[in-house]
Each structure stands twice: as C-alpha cells, then as structure tokens.
Coordinates of C-alpha atoms and ligand atoms in Angstrom, one line a residue:
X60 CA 33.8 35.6 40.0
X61 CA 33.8 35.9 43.9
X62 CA 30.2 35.5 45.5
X63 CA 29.1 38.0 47.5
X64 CA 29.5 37.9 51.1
X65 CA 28.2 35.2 53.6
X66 CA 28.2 34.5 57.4
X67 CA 29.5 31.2 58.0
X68 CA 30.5 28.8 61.1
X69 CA 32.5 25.7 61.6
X70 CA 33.0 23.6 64.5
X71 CA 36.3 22.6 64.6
X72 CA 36.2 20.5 67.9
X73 CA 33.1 19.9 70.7
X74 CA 30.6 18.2 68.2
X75 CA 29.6 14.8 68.2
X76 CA 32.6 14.6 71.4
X77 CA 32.7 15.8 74.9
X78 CA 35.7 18.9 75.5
X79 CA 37.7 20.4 73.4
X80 CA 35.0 23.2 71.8
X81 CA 36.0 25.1 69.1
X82 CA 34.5 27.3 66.6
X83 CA 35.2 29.6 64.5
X84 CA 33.0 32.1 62.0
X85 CA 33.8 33.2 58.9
X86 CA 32.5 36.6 57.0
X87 CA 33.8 36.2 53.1
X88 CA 33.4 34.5 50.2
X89 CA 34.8 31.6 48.9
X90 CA 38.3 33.4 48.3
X91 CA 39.1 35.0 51.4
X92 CA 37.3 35.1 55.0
X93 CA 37.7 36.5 58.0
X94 CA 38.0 34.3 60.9
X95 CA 36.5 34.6 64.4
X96 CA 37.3 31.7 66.5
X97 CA 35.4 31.1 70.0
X98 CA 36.7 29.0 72.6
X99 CA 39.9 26.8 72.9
X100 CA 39.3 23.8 74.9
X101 CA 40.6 20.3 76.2
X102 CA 39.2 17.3 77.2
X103 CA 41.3 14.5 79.1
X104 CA 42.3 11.2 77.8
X105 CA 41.5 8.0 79.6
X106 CA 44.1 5.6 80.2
X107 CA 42.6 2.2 78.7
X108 CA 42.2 3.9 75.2
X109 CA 45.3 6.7 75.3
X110 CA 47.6 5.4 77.7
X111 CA 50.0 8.4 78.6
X112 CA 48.0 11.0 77.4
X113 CA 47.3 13.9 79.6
X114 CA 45.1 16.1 76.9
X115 CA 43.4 16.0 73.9
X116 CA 43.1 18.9 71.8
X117 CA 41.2 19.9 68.4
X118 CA 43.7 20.6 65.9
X119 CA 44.3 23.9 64.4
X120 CA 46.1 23.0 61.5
X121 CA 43.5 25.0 59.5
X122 CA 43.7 28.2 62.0
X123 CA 47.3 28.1 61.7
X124 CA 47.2 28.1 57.8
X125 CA 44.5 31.2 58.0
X126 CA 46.4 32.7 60.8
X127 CA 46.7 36.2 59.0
X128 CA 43.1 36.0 58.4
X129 CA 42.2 34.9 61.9
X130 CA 40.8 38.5 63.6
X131 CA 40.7 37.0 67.4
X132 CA 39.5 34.3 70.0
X133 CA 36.4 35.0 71.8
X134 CA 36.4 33.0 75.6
X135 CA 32.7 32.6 76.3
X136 CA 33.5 31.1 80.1
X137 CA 36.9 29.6 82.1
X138 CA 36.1 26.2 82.2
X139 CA 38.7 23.7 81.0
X140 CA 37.0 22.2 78.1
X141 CA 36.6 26.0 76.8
X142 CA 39.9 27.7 77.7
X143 CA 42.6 24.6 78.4
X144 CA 44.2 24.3 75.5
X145 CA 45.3 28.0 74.9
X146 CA 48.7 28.2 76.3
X147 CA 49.8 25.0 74.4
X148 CA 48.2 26.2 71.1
X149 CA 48.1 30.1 71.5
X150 CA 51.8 30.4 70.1
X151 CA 51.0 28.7 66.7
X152 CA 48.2 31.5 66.2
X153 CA 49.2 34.7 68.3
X154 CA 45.8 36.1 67.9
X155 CA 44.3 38.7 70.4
X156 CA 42.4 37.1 73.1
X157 CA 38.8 38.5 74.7
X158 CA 37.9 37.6 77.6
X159 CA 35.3 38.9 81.0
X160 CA 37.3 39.8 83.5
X161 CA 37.3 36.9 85.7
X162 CA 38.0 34.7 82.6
X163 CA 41.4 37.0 82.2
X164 CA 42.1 36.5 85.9
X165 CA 42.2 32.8 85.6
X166 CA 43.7 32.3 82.7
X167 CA 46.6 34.9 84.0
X168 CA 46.6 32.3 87.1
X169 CA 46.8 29.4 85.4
X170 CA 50.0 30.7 82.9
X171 CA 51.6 32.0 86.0
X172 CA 51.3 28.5 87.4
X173 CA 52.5 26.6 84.4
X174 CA 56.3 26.6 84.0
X175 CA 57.3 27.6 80.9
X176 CA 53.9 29.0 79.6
X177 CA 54.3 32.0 76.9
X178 CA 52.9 35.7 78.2
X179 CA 49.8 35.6 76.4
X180 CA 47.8 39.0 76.2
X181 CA 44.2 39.1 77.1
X182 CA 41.7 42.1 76.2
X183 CA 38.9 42.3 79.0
X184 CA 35.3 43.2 77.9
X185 CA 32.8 43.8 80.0
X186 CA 30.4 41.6 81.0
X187 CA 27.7 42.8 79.0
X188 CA 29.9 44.8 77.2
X189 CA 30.3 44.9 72.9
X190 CA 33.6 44.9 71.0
X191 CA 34.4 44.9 67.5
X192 CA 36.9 42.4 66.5
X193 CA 38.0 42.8 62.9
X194 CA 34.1 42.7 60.6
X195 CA 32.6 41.0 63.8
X196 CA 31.0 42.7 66.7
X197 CA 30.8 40.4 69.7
X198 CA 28.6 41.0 72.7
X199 CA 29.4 39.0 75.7
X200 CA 25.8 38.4 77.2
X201 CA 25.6 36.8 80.7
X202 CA 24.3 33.7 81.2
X203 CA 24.1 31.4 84.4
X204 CA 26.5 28.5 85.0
X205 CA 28.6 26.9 87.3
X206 CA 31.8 29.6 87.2
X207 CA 30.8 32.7 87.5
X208 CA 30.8 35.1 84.2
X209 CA 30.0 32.6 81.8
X210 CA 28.7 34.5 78.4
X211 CA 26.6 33.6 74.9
X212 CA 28.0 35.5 72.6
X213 CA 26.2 38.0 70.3
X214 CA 28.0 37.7 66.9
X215 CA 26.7 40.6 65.3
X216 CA 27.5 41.0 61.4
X217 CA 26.3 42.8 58.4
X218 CA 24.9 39.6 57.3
X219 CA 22.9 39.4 60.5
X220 CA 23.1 38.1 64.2
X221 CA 24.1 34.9 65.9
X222 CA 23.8 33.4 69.4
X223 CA 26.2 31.6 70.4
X224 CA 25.1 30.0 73.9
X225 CA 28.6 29.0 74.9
X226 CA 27.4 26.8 78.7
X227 CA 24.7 27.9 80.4
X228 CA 21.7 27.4 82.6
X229 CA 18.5 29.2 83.6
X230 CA 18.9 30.0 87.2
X231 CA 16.5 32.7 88.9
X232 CA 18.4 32.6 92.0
X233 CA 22.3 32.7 91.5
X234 CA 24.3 32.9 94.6
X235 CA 26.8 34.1 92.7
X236 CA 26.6 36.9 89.6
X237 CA 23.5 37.4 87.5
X238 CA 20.8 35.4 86.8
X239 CA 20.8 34.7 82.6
X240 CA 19.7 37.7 80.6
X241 CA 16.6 36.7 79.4
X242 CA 15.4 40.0 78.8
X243 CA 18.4 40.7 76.7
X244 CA 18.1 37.9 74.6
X245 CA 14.0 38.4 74.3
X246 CA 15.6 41.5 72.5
X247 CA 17.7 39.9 70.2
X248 CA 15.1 37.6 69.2
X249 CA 12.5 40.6 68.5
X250 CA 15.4 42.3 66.2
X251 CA 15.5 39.2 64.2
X252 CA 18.2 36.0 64.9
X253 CA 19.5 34.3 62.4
X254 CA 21.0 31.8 63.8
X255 CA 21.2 29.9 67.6
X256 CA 24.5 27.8 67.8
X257 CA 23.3 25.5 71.0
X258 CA 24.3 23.8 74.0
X259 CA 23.1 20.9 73.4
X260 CA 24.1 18.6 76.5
X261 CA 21.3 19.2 78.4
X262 CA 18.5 18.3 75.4
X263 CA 18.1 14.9 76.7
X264 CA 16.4 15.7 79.6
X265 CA 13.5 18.0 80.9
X266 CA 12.9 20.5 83.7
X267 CA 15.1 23.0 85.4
X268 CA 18.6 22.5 88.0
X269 CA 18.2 22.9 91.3
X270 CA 19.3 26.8 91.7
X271 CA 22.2 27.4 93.8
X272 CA 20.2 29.3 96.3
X273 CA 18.6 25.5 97.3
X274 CA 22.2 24.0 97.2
X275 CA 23.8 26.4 99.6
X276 CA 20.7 25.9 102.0
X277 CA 21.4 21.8 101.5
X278 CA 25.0 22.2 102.6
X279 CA 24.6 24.5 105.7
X280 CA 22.1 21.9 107.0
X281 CA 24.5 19.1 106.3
X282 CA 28.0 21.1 107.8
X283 CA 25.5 22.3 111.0
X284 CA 24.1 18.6 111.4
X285 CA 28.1 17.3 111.1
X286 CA 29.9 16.4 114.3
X287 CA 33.5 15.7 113.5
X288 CA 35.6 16.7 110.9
X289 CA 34.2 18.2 107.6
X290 CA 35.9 17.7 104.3
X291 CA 33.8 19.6 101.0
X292 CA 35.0 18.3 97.8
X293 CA 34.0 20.7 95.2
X294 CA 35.4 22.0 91.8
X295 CA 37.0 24.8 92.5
X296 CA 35.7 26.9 89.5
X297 CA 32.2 26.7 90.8
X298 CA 32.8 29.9 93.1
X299 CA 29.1 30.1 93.7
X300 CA 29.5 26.5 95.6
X301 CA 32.6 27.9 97.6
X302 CA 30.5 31.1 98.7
X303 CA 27.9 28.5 99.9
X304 CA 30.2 26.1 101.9
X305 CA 31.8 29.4 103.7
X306 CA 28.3 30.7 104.6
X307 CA 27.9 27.0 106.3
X308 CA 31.1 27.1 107.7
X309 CA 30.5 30.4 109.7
X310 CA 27.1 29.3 110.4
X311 CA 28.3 25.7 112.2
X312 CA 30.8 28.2 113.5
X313 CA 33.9 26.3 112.0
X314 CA 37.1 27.6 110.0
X315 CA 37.2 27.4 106.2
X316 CA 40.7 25.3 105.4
X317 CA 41.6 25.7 101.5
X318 CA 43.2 22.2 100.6
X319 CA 45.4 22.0 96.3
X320 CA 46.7 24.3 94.3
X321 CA 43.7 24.9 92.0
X322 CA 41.6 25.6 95.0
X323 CA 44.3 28.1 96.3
X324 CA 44.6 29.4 93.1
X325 CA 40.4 30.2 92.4
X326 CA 40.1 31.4 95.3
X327 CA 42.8 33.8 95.0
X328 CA 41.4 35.0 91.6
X329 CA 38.4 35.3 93.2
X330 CA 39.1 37.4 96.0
X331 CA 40.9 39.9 93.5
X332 CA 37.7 40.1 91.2
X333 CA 35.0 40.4 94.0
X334 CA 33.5 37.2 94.0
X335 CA 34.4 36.1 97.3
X336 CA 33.3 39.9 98.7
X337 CA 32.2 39.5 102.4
X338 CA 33.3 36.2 102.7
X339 CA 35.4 35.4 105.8
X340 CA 39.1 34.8 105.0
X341 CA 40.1 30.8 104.2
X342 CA 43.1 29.4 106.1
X343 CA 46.5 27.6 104.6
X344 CA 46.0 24.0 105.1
X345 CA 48.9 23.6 106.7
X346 CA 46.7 24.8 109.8
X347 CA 44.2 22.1 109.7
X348 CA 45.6 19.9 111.9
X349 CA 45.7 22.8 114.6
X350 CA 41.7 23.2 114.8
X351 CA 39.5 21.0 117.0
X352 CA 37.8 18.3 114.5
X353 CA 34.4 19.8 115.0
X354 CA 35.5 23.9 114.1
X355 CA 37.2 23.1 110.7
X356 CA 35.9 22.5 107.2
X357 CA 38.4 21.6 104.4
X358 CA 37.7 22.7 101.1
X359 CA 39.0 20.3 98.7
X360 CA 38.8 20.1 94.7
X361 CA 38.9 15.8 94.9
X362 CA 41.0 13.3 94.0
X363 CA 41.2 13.5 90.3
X364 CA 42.4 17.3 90.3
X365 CA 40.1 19.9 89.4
X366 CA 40.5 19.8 85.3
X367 CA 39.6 16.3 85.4
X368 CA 36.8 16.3 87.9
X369 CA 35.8 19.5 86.3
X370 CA 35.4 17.6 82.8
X371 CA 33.3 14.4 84.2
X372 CA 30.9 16.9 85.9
X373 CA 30.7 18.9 82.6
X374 CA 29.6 15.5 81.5
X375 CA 27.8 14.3 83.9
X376 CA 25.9 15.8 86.4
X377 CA 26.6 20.0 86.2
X378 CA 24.6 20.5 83.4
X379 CA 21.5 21.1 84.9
X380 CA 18.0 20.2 84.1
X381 CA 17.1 23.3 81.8
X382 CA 14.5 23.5 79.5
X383 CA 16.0 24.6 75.9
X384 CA 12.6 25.5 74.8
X385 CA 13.2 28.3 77.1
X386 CA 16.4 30.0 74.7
X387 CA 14.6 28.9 71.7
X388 CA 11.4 30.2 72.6
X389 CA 13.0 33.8 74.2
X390 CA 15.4 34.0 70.4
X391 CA 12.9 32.6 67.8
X392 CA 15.9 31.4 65.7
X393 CA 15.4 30.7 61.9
X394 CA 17.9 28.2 62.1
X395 CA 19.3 26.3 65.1
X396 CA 22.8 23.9 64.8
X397 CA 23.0 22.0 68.3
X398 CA 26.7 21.6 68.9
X399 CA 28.8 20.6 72.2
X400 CA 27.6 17.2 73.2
X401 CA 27.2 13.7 71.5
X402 CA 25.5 12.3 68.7
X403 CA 22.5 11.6 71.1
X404 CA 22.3 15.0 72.6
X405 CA 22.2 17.1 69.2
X406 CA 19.7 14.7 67.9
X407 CA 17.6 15.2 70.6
X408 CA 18.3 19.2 70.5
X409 CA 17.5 19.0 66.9
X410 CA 14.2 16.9 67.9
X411 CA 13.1 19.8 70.5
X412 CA 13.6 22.6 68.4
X413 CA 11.8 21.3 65.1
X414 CA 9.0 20.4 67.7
X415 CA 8.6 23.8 68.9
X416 CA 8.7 25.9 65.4
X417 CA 12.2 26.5 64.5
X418 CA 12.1 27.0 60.8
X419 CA 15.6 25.3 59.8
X420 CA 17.5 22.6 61.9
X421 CA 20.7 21.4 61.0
X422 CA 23.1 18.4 62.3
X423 CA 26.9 19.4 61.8
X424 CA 30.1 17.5 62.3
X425 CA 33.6 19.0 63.2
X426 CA 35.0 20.6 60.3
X427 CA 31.5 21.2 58.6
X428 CA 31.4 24.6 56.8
X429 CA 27.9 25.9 57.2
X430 CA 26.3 29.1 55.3
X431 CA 24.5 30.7 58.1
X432 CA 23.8 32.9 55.2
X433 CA 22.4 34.6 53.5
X434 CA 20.2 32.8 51.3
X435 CA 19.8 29.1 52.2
X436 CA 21.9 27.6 54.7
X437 CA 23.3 24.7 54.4
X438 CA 27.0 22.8 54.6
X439 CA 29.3 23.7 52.0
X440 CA 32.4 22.3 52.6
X441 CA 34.8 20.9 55.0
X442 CA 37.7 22.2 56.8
X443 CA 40.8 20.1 58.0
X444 CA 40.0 19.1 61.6
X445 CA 41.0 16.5 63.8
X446 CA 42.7 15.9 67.3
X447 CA 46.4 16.7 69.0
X448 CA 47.3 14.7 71.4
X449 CA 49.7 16.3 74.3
X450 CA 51.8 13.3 75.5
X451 CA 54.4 14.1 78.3
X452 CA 55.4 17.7 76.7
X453 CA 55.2 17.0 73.1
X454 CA 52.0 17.6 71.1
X455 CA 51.5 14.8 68.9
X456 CA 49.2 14.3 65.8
X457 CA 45.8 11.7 67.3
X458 CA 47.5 9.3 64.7
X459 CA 50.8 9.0 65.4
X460 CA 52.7 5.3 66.0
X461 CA 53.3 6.3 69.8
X462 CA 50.1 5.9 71.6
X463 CA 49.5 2.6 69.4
X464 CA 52.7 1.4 70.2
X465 CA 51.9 2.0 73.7
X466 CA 48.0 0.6 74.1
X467 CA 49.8 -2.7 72.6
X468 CA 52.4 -3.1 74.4
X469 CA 50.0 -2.4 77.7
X470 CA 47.6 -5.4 76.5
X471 CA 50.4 -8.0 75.4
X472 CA 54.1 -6.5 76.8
X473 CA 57.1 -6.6 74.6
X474 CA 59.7 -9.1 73.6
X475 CA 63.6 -7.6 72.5
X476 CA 65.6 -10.5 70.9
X477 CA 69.5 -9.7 69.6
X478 CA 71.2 -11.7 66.8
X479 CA 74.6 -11.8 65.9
X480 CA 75.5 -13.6 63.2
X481 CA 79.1 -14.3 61.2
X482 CA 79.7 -13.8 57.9
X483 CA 79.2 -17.3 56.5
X484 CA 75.2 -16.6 58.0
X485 CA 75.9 -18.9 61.2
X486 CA 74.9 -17.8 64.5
X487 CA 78.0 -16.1 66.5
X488 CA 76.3 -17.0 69.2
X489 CA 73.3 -17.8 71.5
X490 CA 71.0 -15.1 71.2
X491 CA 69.8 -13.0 73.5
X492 CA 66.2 -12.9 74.4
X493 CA 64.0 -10.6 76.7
X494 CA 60.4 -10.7 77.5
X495 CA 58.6 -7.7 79.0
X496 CA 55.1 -7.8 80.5
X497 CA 54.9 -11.3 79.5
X498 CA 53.7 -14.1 81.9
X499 CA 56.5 -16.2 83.2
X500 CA 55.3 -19.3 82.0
X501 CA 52.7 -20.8 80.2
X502 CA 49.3 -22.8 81.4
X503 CA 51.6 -26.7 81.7
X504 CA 54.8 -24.6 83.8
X505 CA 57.2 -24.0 80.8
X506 CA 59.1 -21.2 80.5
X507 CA 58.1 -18.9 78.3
X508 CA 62.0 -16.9 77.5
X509 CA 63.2 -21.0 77.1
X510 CA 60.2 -21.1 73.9
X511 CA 60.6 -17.8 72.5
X512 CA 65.0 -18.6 73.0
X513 CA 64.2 -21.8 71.2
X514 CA 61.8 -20.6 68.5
X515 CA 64.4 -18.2 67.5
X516 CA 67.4 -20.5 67.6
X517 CA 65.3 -23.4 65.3
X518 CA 64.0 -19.9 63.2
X519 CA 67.6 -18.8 62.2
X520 CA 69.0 -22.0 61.8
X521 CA 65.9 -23.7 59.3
X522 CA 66.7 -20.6 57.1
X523 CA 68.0 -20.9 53.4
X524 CA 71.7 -20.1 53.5
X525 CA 71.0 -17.3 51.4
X526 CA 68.7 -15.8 53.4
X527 CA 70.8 -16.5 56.3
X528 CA 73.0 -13.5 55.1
X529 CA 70.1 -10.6 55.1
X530 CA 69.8 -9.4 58.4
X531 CA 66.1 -7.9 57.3
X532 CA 65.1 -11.3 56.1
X533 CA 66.1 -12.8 59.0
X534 CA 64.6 -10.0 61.7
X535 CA 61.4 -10.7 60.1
X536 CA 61.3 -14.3 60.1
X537 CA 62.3 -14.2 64.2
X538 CA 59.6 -11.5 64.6
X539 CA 56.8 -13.9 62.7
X540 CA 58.1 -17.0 64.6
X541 CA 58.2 -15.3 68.2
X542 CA 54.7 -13.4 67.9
X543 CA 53.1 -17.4 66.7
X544 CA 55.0 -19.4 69.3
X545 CA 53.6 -16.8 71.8
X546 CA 50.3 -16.8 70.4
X547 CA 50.4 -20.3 70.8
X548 CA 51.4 -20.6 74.5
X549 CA 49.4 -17.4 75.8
X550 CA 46.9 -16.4 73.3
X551 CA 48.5 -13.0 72.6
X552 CA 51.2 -11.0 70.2
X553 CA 53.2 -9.0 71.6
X554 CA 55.1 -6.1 70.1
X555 CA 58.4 -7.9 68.8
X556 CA 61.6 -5.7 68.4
X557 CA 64.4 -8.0 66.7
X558 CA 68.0 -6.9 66.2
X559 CA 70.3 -8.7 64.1
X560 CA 74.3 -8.0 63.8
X561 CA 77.0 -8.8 61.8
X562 CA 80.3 -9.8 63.5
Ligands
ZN653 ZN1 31.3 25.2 81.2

C-alpha cells in the first residue's frame, strides 16, 4: 500500500563539489512524485585533471527518466554555476523555466549569443512574487549577492515550508537592488519552517562582507588617485561593481570603455532591466585608443573570461564574510541540510547550526533522497547522479575512455607501430614505428624510435610460429614489449596503438 504523502529533496549536483547545483523536491510517495527541480549549473574543468574539457555538468539521467513528472525549474540567481548548463541540458527535459526578470534577460542573452542554442521559454516572476508550479508554490524572496536579483526560494507545500537559500549575503547597504529580506524571512520562521536547505560556503568563516556601499567608495578613491590609464577587471555579472566603477569614472572625470563580449553583453541586459538607470552611457572599445590615457577607464571581465573567473570568485573570495547564525536565527529551522560547498564547509555549517539550537542537522551527498517530512526525516534512498562532461560539442558520460585516453597520453605521449606480415607469419617488411610526445632520446644519447623499431623487430621475430599467424597475439606482444622497453629507457608507458596486416 502507498504511504501517504511526504515532502522530499535531493541534491543531484553542488554537494560535497564546487558548481554545478542541482536540486530537485519531490511531493509523493514512494510510487509516484512530483518533481521540482532548482537550479541547473556548471562548473569548469581544469586542464591537469580533464584535459579538453570545457564544462562539467550533473547528470540528469534521473530527471530525464521522471521527465513527465518533472512540474518545472526554479532559477534562484544568473550565475554560471546556477544557470550554465541549461541550454545544453534543457532539450532532454523541456520543462517550464521560472526565472526574476533579470535572470530571463540573461539567460535570453546568453542563448542569443550561443550558436545553435534551442529557443528555450522562460516564465518571469516577480521578485518577491509567488507562483504555483504543479503541487509547489514557490516564492522567490530577495536576497543580497553579487548579481543583482538573486532569490531563496520559499517552497511552500501542504506538507509544510522550505527555504531554500540559493547564494546570498547580508548586506545593509546594496548599491545595487535590495538589501536581503530579513523581515520576510523573520515571517516565515514565525509561521513555522520545516526545513533550511543552506549555503554553506561561507560557514567556515565569521563576520560580515564588506557591503558594496564601502567598495564603491574604495574604487572612486583609487580611479581619482590614478594618473594614466585605468583598466577595472571585474566580473561582469556583479552589476552593482559596474555601477560603482562608472560613478568613479565620472567622478575622476574619465570615459567608461566596455572591453569582451560578456561585458558588452551584461551591460546590455542591464540597461534594458534598469540596473544601470542614471548611469552615463559606456563607449565601444574600439574608441579607447582615441581618449587621452588619463580620461578613460576600461571595463574588463579578465583574462580567464567571465564564466571562469566568475566560478574561482564563487570559490574563493565573493562569498562574503556572513554570519549564518543570522538565517538560522531569523528562520528557526527544525532541520537544516547544508548543501553547495565541500565536505569542510557543510561540516562546519552543520557544526554552527547544532551550536545555536537547530533541532535536526543532517549531512547529505548528491543523489541522497531525504524525507523533509513529515514524521522523521532522514535519507531514504538514492537517486542516480553523477557528472557529464561537455568535451568540444559532445556531452560525454564523467567515465568515458576519452578524457583517460587523453590525461595519458598528456603525461607519457603515444607510440603508433604498423606490422605487415606474410602468410607464412614472417615480416613483409620493416615496420613502421612513430613516437608521439616522447623524448628523442634517452639519458646515454640513444634513440629512442631505433629501441622501440628494435624491440618490435626482436618481439615479432622471438614469437612461436603459431602465434606468428594471429595478428591479436602478436599486437599484444609488440604493445607489452614497447610500453617495457620504454619504461625502461624513460621511466614511463605510453599509450601504445599497434597495427598488424596481412599481405
Ligand atoms: Zn552566485
């Protein structure tokens, strides 16, 4: 017999990693659930460990298998690591989309941008605003970060109500947007929370961020104190920061030069949703060569491109000093799950919160299915999850042969050797040999292609006639032989590709 309803929630990437946050929440029982998912991020591979990959993504094998029970995706704020990975993943679920208006702008930028990308359809909410998607009613309520309209999320359900913090910071004196909604979520707290899904990067340290209001006063001191040229590199999602530099820029009484294509493209978006209201208008940058050195300021994402730069400050620096006791004491959770951040981060989080009187703290991993309720919470079983790598145009499963392949033949190159042999098992003639990303010779001055030629010559030739005449038996033999000799001469293997022919 079916159980009666419950409220549950699963992280299905973001936990115990940095990037690529999903979640989703699930009102059911054990037979059939509705799905809410929030969030649908990236994070960026790093060439030592996944050389040629652009993006990692969770995987949404289990979304796609519930896809007729999935009733939408909730984006809480238009940062990469919450919104990158929707136009290569969107068209596997074709769920609607909510999103604050600025959100919808981007992400509208950002397809437009992208050759190719599907036309994906986005329902803007208010910020502020509720909407009921499928059981689930979602309030989006503000919360301070560093892109303007970033959102917790109010999951309201017949079970009872959940915060979901999304990113966030407590600052009094935004120069961009409102400060968070404390008083809002003092409310929800009075009416009862069950649950605070949390934001746990920021649990390792204390205090609060520097508001923005003390930033922009920082950099009009530094542009006025500047004599020559003035270059800002800042990501170009933090539109508060970009309100700041122009406010500098007039004040040192130089022009504002807009420098990439994600810089262009912010702005833009921001200038069509108001956030850039009463600021001077930016120049091309094809003009900044025309300005004397000391009455121009380029704005400039970096050199890493704003996703990428985006993502290290995500993990380093942006999140600010906030004190979490704060959204634990204003909510009064009876349970709180830290998610988003490493293992050291929700440990801490889970540290704080039993310190200050939260009733139930619990430690998932990705793919945990947690009762929220009612009744007891507690993790009752686990969903498919896992990683998708996007490599070139193709996204691949996080454990296919290709990236392997790849990191291997980076470390120790590649050696190609083609054998032709006749029908009596003799060698038809000298084989061909080619090393690739493999030292030229060896520590005493030999050759290295005259060994590997001559390990595979002696190889062929010491073989049993029999075996002389399987071209498997012999490819493996060669690849043994050639991987030892080179292990022997160099101290590595390389990847060995051996082809062997009949003529
Ligand atoms: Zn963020």
């Amino acid at each position: 017999m079916a159980r009666p309803d419950e409220l549950t929630f699963a992280p299905l990437g973001g936990v115990g990693e940095i990037g690529m946050n999903l979640s989703i929440y699930g009102l059911g029982n054990q037979h059939q659930r509705a799905w809410l998912a929030i969030d649908l991020g990236v994070s960026f591979g790093d060439e030592e460990h996944l050389p040629g990959i652009d993006l990692i993504m969770p995987d949404i094998g289990f979304l796609e298998k519930e896809r007729k029970n999935l009733v939408g995706l909730v984006l809480t704020h238009a940062h990469e690591d919450h919104f990158g990975a929707i136009i290569d993943l969107w068209p596997k679920l074709k769920c609607p989309i909510y999103a604050t208006k600025f959100s919808a702008a981007l992400f509208e930028a950002k397809c437009e941008a992208e050759p190719g990308a599907p036309k994906i359809p986005v329902t803007v909410v208010p910020s502020g605003g509720r909407v009921d998607i499928g059981p689930f009613n979602v309030e989006f309520i503000p919360v301070a970060h560093s892109i303007p309209e970033s959102h917790a999320l109010a999951i309201h359900t017949e079970i009872g109500t959940v915060l979901h913090t999304g990113d966030w910071k407590i600052d009094p004196t935004p120069v961009i947007g409102v400060p968070t909604d404390e008083r809002r979520l003092r409310e929800l707290g009075d009416a009862g929370l069950l649950a605070l899904i949390g934001d746990s990067t920021n649990a390792v340290r204390d205090g609060r961020s520097p508001s923005e209001a003390e930033v922009a006063k920082t950099i009009a001191e530094l542009v006025k104190a500047a004599r020559g040229r003035v270059a800002v590199t800042t990501f170009a999602s933090n539109v508060a920061r970009l309100r700041a530099v122009a406010e500098a820029a007039k004040l040192a009484d130089r022009e504002v030069v807009v420098v990439g294509r994600a810089m262009e493209r912010v702005v833009q978006v921001a200038r069509e949703t108001g956030y850039l209201n009463g600021v001077q208008n930016f120049r091309g940058a094809d003009l900044y060569g025309h300005f004397p050195p000391d009455k121009v300021l380029a704005l400039c994402t970096g050199s890493q491109g704003e996703p990428r730069a985006a993502l290290a400050r995500i993990a380093n620096d942006d999140h600010p000093l906030v004190t979490l006791r704060d959204m634990i004491a204003w909510t009064r959770p009876q349970l709180l799950i830290p998610v988003h951040g490493e293992a050291l981060h929700l440990n801490e989080h889970a540290r704080l919160a039993r310190s200050v009187g939260v009733p139930k703290v619990l430690i998932c991993r990705n793919g945990d299915l947690v009762r929220l309720g009612p009744g007891e919470p507690g993790i009752i079983d686990k969903l498919p999850s896992g990683r998708l790598y996007k490599d070139g145009t193709i996204l691949e499963d996080a454990k296919s042969r290709a990236v392997v392949e790849r990191r291997r033949m980076g470390f120790a190159g590649c050696v190609f050797v083609a054998i032709a042999m006749t029908e009596k098992g003799e060698l038809a003639e000298d084989p061909e040999v080619d090393l690739v990303g493999i030292p030229e010779k060896n520590m005493a001055g030999e050759e290295l292609d005259d060994i590997v030629f001559d390990t595979v010559v002696s190889t062929v030739e010491n073989l049993p006639r029999a075996r002389r005449r399987d071209a498997d038996a012999i490819a493996e033999s060669v690849r043994r032989a050639v991987r030892g000799t080179l292990n022997e001469h160099w101290g590595k293997k390389p990847l060995c590709l051996v082809h062997v022919l009949e003529v």
